Amino acid sequence: GGSRSFTASLGQMRALLELGLINTTRYMGGISGGSWAATLITYAPDSAGDDEHLLGNIKPPANISMKELHNITPGCARIAGTTDFSDYMVHWMMRHNASMSWFDAVAETYLRPWGVRDHAYPAWDDQQIDDIIRRNPGLEKKMFITPRKGRPFPIIGVSLLGPRNSIPFSLEDRAYRMIHSTPLYAGVPTVSNVTYTRQRFFFTESQVREVGGLVEP
């Protein structure tokens, strides 16, 4: 997970580019660090450079050395995998609570340096943005982002921890669910009853919630 998954995902996308398959791949999914990579690959603006620059060059395994691994072209997204994430966490924890610090540290490390705008609404294309604003006039002045041309449809995995009033969650009985975040919808595709358990001193408290459904903008 984390930076290892991020770096591996960049390599996989670079291989698709090398094989000429990136524009014929229809879907792309990612979780953990793979979701950071999928978000970057999908929403990086043209100003971040072309795909070869963004994803880096390819070296035959026999030609790889520690010196070569440290020689990363400026602007290549692989640089993010060498960044000390903990420094950003400390920086943002001095300004936010722990959960918001995590969001900002991820954005600062893996997204913002390449122009991916956080706190923006994802959409598939300009036509969808017009439709969203037509149905939701209050979003007219909000910021939207759309995928790069020719990108696969992204399905970004996001963890749904549980109800706020169940924090802190029991370490033994965590019941996380995966949210699908895409340019067209977000949510949990299947509906189920989920039991959330809260650890409170020497006692546990449980509640059951129905979880599932998709929301479109």
C-alpha positions as semicolon CSV with decimal commas, in nm:
position;residue;x (nm);y (nm);z (nm)
1;G;0,000;0,000;0,000
2;G;0,091;0,368;0,021
3;S;0,389;0,491;-0,179
4;R;0,480;0,137;-0,291
5;S;0,138;0,083;-0,445
6;F;0,151;0,434;-0,593
7;T;0,486;0,367;-0,762
8;A;0,384;0,022;-0,884
9;S;0,065;0,167;-1,036
10;L;0,265;0,429;-1,224
11;G;0,481;0,148;-1,364
12;Q;0,178;-0,049;-1,475
13;M;0,032;0,253;-1,653
14;R;0,370;0,323;-1,814
15;A;0,373;-0,035;-1,946
16;L;0,026;0,014;-2,098
17;L;0,154;0,333;-2,261
18;E;0,460;0,152;-2,399
19;L;0,240;-0,124;-2,543
20;G;0,002;0,128;-2,697
21;L;-0,287;0,004;-2,483
22;I;-0,353;0,299;-2,253
23;N;-0,607;0,456;-2,491
24;T;-0,790;0,126;-2,546
25;T;-0,820;0,033;-2,178
26;R;-1,179;0,101;-2,071
27;Y;-1,163;0,093;-1,689
28;M;-0,902;0,164;-1,424
29;G;-0,944;0,088;-1,054
30;G;-0,725;0,171;-0,758
31;I;-0,720;0,143;-0,381
32;S;-0,474;0,271;-0,120
33;G;-0,170;0,417;-0,296
34;G;-0,315;0,286;-0,622
35;S;-0,607;0,525;-0,579
36;W;-0,365;0,817;-0,544
37;A;-0,193;0,709;-0,866
38;A;-0,523;0,655;-1,048
39;T;-0,638;1,003;-0,942
40;L;-0,314;1,163;-1,059
41;I;-0,307;0,972;-1,388
42;T;-0,672;1,055;-1,456
43;Y;-0,693;1,421;-1,359
44;A;-0,343;1,563;-1,414
45;P;-0,386;1,863;-1,648
46;D;-0,200;1,892;-1,977
47;S;0,034;2,141;-1,807
48;A;0,184;1,847;-1,612
49;G;0,343;1,726;-1,936
50;D;0,270;1,441;-2,176
51;D;0,226;1,084;-2,057
52;E;0,588;0,984;-2,115
53;H;0,707;1,277;-1,905
54;L;0,446;1,222;-1,633
55;L;0,505;0,846;-1,600
56;G;0,879;0,840;-1,667
57;N;1,104;0,641;-1,895
58;I;1,150;0,264;-1,909
59;K;1,477;0,089;-1,828
60;P;1,548;-0,279;-1,901
61;P;1,601;-0,462;-1,569
62;A;1,963;-0,538;-1,660
63;N;2,034;-0,164;-1,685
64;I;1,880;-0,062;-1,354
65;S;2,119;0,064;-1,086
66;M;2,085;0,261;-0,764
67;K;2,226;0,562;-0,948
68;E;1,961;0,527;-1,219
69;L;1,685;0,488;-0,960
70;H;1,786;0,819;-0,802
71;N;1,795;0,993;-1,140
72;I;1,430;1,097;-1,181
73;T;1,339;1,358;-1,440
74;P;1,194;1,673;-1,278
75;G;0,817;1,672;-1,313
76;C;0,794;1,293;-1,333
77;A;0,530;1,159;-1,090
78;R;0,774;0,897;-0,960
79;I;0,927;1,171;-0,748
80;A;0,625;1,148;-0,518
81;G;0,727;0,795;-0,419
82;T;1,055;0,930;-0,280
83;T;0,897;1,215;-0,082
84;D;0,894;1,198;0,298
85;F;0,521;1,182;0,365
86;S;0,568;1,219;0,741
87;D;0,704;1,573;0,702
88;Y;0,380;1,683;0,538
89;M;0,176;1,506;0,807
90;V;0,356;1,697;1,083
91;H;0,323;2,022;0,888
92;W;-0,054;1,988;0,843
93;M;-0,124;1,846;1,190
94;M;-0,007;2,179;1,328
95;R;-0,294;2,339;1,133
96;H;-0,573;2,078;1,126
97;N;-0,709;1,780;1,312
98;A;-0,560;1,437;1,235
99;S;-0,810;1,334;0,965
100;M;-0,782;1,659;0,767
101;S;-0,404;1,645;0,802
102;W;-0,408;1,309;0,625
103;F;-0,608;1,449;0,333
104;D;-0,378;1,749;0,297
105;A;-0,061;1,541;0,326
106;V;-0,179;1,304;0,051
107;A;-0,273;1,596;-0,173
108;E;0,054;1,780;-0,104
109;T;0,263;1,472;-0,180
110;Y;0,087;1,301;-0,468
111;L;-0,153;1,544;-0,637
112;R;-0,090;1,917;-0,599
113;P;0,266;1,920;-0,743
114;W;0,117;1,800;-1,074
115;G;-0,172;2,044;-1,079
116;V;-0,447;1,808;-0,964
117;R;-0,690;2,032;-0,779
118;D;-0,828;1,895;-0,455
119;H;-1,164;2,016;-0,324
120;A;-1,286;2,006;-0,686
121;Y;-1,584;1,813;-0,818
122;P;-1,494;1,534;-1,064
123;A;-1,691;1,506;-1,387
124;W;-1,650;1,299;-1,703
125;D;-1,662;1,585;-1,955
126;D;-1,778;1,943;-2,011
127;Q;-2,121;1,825;-2,122
128;Q;-2,173;1,654;-1,787
129;I;-2,059;1,967;-1,602
130;D;-2,322;2,170;-1,788
131;D;-2,585;1,912;-1,694
132;I;-2,477;1,910;-1,328
133;I;-2,499;2,289;-1,306
134;R;-2,836;2,290;-1,484
135;R;-2,976;2,055;-1,219
136;N;-2,780;2,213;-0,932
137;P;-2,754;2,591;-0,994
138;G;-2,579;2,637;-0,660
139;L;-2,272;2,462;-0,804
140;E;-2,225;2,714;-1,084
141;K;-1,924;2,877;-0,921
142;K;-1,768;2,553;-0,796
143;M;-1,451;2,405;-0,940
144;F;-1,470;2,089;-1,155
145;I;-1,203;1,859;-1,294
146;T;-1,230;1,621;-1,589
147;P;-1,007;1,331;-1,699
148;R;-0,728;1,363;-1,951
149;K;-0,830;1,277;-2,306
150;G;-0,826;0,904;-2,373
151;R;-0,809;0,797;-2,010
152;P;-0,983;0,479;-1,887
153;F;-1,292;0,530;-1,674
154;P;-1,157;0,559;-1,316
155;I;-1,309;0,375;-1,020
156;I;-1,130;0,512;-0,714
157;G;-1,163;0,311;-0,394
158;V;-1,230;0,513;-0,078
159;S;-1,274;0,366;0,271
160;L;-1,604;0,424;0,449
161;L;-1,511;0,392;0,816
162;G;-1,855;0,416;0,977
163;P;-2,084;0,649;1,173
164;R;-1,912;0,935;1,351
165;N;-2,080;0,844;1,680
166;S;-1,912;0,501;1,669
167;I;-1,562;0,646;1,696
168;P;-1,333;0,500;1,825
169;F;-1,404;0,179;1,635
170;S;-1,318;-0,153;1,796
171;L;-0,986;-0,286;1,665
172;E;-1,125;-0,639;1,655
173;D;-1,456;-0,558;1,484
174;R;-1,388;-0,295;1,223
175;A;-1,647;-0,300;0,945
176;Y;-1,506;-0,081;0,672
177;R;-1,683;-0,060;0,336
178;M;-1,544;0,047;0,002
179;I;-1,691;0,354;-0,168
180;H;-1,657;0,373;-0,546
181;S;-1,568;0,729;-0,642
182;T;-1,601;0,800;-1,014
183;P;-1,669;1,101;-1,241
184;L;-2,031;0,983;-1,285
185;Y;-2,131;0,855;-0,941
186;A;-2,010;0,774;-0,591
187;G;-2,125;0,520;-0,335
188;V;-2,138;0,153;-0,241
189;P;-2,285;-0,058;-0,524
190;T;-2,441;-0,323;-0,299
191;V;-2,675;-0,273;-0,003
192;S;-2,619;-0,460;0,325
193;N;-2,673;-0,428;0,700
194;V;-2,345;-0,344;0,871
195;T;-2,276;-0,372;1,244
196;Y;-2,044;-0,103;1,380
197;T;-1,884;-0,158;1,719
198;R;-1,748;0,118;1,939
199;Q;-1,483;0,047;2,200
200;R;-1,553;0,253;2,512
201;F;-1,320;0,178;2,804
202;F;-1,401;-0,182;2,906
203;F;-1,735;-0,189;2,724
204;T;-1,847;-0,215;2,362
205;E;-2,148;-0,054;2,200
206;S;-2,292;-0,174;1,868
207;Q;-2,531;-0,031;1,613
208;V;-2,658;-0,164;1,281
209;R;-2,679;0,060;0,974
210;E;-2,802;-0,010;0,623
211;V;-2,516;0,080;0,391
212;G;-2,531;0,103;0,013
213;G;-2,652;0,297;-0,286
214;L;-2,506;0,530;-0,546
215;V;-2,534;0,908;-0,578
216;E;-2,482;1,103;-0,897
217;P;-2,402;1,475;-0,899
